[in-house]
PDB file of C-alpha atoms in Angstrom:
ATOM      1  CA  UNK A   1     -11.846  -2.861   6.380  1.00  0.00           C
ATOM      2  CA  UNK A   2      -9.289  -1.052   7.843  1.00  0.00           C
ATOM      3  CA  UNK A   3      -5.668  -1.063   7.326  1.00  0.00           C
ATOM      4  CA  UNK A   4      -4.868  -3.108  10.357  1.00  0.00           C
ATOM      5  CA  UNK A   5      -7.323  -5.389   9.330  1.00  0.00           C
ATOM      6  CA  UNK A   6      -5.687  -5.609   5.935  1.00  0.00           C
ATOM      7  CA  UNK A   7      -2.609  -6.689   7.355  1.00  0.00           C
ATOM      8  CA  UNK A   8      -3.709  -9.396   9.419  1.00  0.00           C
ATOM      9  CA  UNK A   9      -6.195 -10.856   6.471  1.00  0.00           C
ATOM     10  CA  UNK A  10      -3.419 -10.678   4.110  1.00  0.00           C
ATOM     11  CA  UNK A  11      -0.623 -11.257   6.191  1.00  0.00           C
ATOM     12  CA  UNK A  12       1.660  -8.416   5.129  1.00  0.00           C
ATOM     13  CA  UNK A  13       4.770  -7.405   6.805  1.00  0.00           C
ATOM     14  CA  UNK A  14       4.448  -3.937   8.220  1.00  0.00           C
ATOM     15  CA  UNK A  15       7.760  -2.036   7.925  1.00  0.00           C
ATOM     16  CA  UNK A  16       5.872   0.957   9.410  1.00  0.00           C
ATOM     17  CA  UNK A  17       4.700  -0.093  12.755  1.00  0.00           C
ATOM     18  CA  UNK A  18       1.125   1.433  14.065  1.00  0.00           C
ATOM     19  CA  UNK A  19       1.706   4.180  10.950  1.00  0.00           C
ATOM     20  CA  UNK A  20      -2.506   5.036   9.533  1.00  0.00           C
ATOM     21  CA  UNK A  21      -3.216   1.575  10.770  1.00  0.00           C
ATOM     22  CA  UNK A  22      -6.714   2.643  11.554  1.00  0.00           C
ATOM     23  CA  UNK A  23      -7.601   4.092   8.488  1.00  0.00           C
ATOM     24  CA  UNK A  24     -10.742   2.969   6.314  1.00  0.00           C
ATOM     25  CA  UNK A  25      -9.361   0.652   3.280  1.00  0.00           C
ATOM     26  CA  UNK A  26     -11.566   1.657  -0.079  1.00  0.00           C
ATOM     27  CA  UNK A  27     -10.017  -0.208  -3.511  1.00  0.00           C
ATOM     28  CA  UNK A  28      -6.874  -1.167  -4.396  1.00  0.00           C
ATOM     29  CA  UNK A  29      -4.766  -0.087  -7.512  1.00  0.00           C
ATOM     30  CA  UNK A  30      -1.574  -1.129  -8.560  1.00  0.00           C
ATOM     31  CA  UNK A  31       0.690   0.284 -11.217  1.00  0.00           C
ATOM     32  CA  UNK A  32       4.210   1.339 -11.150  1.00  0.00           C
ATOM     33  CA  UNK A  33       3.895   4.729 -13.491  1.00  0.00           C
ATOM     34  CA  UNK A  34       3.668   7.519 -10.674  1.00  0.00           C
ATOM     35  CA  UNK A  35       1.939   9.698 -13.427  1.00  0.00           C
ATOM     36  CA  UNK A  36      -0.763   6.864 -13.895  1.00  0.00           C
ATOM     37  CA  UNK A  37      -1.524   6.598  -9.663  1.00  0.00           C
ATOM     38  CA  UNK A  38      -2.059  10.344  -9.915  1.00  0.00           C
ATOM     39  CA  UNK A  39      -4.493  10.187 -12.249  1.00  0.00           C
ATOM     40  CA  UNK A  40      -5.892   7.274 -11.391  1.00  0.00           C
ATOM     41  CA  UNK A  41      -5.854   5.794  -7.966  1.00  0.00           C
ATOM     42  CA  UNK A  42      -8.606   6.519  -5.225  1.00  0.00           C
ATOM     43  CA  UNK A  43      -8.807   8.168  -1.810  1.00  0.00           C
ATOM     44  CA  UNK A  44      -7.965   5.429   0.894  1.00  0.00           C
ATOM     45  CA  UNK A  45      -6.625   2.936  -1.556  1.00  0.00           C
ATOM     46  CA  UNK A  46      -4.247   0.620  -1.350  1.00  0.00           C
ATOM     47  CA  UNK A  47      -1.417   1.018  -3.721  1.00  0.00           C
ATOM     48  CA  UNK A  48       0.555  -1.948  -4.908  1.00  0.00           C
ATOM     49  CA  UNK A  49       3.869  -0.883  -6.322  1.00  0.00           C
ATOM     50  CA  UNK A  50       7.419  -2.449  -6.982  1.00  0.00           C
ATOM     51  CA  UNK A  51       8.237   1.708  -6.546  1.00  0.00           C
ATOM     52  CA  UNK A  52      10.279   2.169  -3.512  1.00  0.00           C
ATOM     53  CA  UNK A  53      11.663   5.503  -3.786  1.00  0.00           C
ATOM     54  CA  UNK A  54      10.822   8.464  -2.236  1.00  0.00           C
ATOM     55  CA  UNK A  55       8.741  10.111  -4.493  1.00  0.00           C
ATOM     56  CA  UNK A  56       5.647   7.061  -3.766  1.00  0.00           C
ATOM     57  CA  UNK A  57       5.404   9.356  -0.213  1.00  0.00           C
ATOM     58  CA  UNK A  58       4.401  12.005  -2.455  1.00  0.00           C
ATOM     59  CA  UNK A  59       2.038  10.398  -4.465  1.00  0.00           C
ATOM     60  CA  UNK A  60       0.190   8.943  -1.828  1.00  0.00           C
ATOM     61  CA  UNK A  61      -0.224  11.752   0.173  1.00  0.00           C
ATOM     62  CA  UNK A  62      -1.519  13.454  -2.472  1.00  0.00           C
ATOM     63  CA  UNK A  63      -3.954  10.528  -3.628  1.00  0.00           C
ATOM     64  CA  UNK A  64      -4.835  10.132   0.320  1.00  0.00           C
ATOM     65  CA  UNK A  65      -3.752   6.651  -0.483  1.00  0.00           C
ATOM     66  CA  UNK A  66      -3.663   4.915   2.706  1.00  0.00           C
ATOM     67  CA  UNK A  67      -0.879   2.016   2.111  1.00  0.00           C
ATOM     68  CA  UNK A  68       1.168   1.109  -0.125  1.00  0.00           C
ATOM     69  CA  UNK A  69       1.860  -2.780  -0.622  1.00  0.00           C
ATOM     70  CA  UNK A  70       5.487  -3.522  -2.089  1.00  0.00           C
ATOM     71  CA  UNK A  71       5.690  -7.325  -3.718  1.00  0.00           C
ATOM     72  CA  UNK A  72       7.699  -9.861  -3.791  1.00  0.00           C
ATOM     73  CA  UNK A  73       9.790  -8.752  -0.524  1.00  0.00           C
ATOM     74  CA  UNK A  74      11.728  -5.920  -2.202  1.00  0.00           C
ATOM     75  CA  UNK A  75      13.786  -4.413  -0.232  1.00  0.00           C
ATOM     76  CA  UNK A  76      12.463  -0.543   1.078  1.00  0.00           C
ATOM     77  CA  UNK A  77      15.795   1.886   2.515  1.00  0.00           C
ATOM     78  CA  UNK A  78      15.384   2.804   5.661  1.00  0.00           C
ATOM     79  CA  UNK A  79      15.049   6.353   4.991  1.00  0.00           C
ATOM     80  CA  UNK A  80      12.024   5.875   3.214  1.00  0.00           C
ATOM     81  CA  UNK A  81      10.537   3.722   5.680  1.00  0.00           C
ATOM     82  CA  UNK A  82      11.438   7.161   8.095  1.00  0.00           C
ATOM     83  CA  UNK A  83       9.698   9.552   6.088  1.00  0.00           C
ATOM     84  CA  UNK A  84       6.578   7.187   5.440  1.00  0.00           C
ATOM     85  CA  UNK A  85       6.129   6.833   9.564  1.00  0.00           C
ATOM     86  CA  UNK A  86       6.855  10.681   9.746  1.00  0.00           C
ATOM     87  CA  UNK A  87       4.455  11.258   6.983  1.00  0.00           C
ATOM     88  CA  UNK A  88       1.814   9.289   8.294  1.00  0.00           C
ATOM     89  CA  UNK A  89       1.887   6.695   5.540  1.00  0.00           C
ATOM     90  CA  UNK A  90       2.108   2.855   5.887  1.00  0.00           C
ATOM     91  CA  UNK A  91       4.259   0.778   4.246  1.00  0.00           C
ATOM     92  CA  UNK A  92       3.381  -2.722   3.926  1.00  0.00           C
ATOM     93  CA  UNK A  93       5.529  -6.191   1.742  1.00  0.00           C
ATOM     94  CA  UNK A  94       4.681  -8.847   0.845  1.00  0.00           C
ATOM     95  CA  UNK A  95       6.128 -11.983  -0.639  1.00  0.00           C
ATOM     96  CA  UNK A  96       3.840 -12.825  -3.490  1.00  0.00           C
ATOM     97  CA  UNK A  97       3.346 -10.959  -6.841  1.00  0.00           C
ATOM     98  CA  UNK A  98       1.696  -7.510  -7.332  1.00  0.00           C
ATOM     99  CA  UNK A  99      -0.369  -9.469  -9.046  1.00  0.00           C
ATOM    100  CA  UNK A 100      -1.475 -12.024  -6.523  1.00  0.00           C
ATOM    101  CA  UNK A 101      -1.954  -9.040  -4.229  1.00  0.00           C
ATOM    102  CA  UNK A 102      -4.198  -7.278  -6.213  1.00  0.00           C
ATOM    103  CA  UNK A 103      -6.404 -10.743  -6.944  1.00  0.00           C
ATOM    104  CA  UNK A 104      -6.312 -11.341  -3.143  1.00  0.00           C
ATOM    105  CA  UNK A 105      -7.356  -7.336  -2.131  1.00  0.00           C
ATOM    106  CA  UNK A 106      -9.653  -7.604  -5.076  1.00  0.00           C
ATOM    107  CA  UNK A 107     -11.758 -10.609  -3.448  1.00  0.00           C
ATOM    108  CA  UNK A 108     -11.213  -9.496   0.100  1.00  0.00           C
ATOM    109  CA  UNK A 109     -13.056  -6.216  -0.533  1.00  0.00           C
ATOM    110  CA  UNK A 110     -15.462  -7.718  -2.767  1.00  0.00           C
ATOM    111  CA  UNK A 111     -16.458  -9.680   0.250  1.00  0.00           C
ATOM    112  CA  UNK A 112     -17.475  -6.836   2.216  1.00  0.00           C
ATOM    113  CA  UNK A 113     -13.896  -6.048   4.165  1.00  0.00           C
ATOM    114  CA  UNK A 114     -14.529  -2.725   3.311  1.00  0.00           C
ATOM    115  CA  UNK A 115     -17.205  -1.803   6.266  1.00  0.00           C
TER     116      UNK A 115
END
């Protein structure tokens, strides 16, 4: 599954545009301790955070973490939507839970969306 296909399956808003769109979608992880997504989260995951500052860019470029998935619509400033497109990094919301996103991408790649 790719990250474009992600988006359609799941029906996320994507504040980044055509940002790593066609990048391979691995696992998931979600946790809101940046220390804990270091150590933790995989190479082309998708990273479900209520985080929205500008240290996640960070983080996920050095994880190689190829979304990140903000719940429950919160809002994302504009200049970190900027530096995610510049970066190469997309940034995708959502209106349910992080936790309903994580049982949803759980299942989804389960299925065999990753190939």
């Amino acid at each position: 599954m790719t990250v474009r296909e992600l988006v359609s399956v799941l029906n996320l808003e994507n504040l980044t545009g055509d940002v790593n769109l066609e990048r391979p979608v691995e696992s998931g992880y979600t946790s809101d301790l940046l220390s804990d997504v270091i150590a933790h989260a995989g190479r082309n995951s998708v990273w479900i955070t209520v985080q929205r500052h500008i240290n996640i860019l960070g983080v996920a470029q050095l994880k190689e973490i190829c979304a990140i998935v903000v719940p429950r619509n919160l809002p994302v400033e504009e200049g970190v939507i900027q530096k995610a497109r510049t970066e190469g990094i997309a940034i995708l919301r959502d209106h349910r839970s992080a936790f309903e996103i994580s049982g949803i991408l759980y299942n989804v790649l389960q299925k065999g969306g990753n190939g």
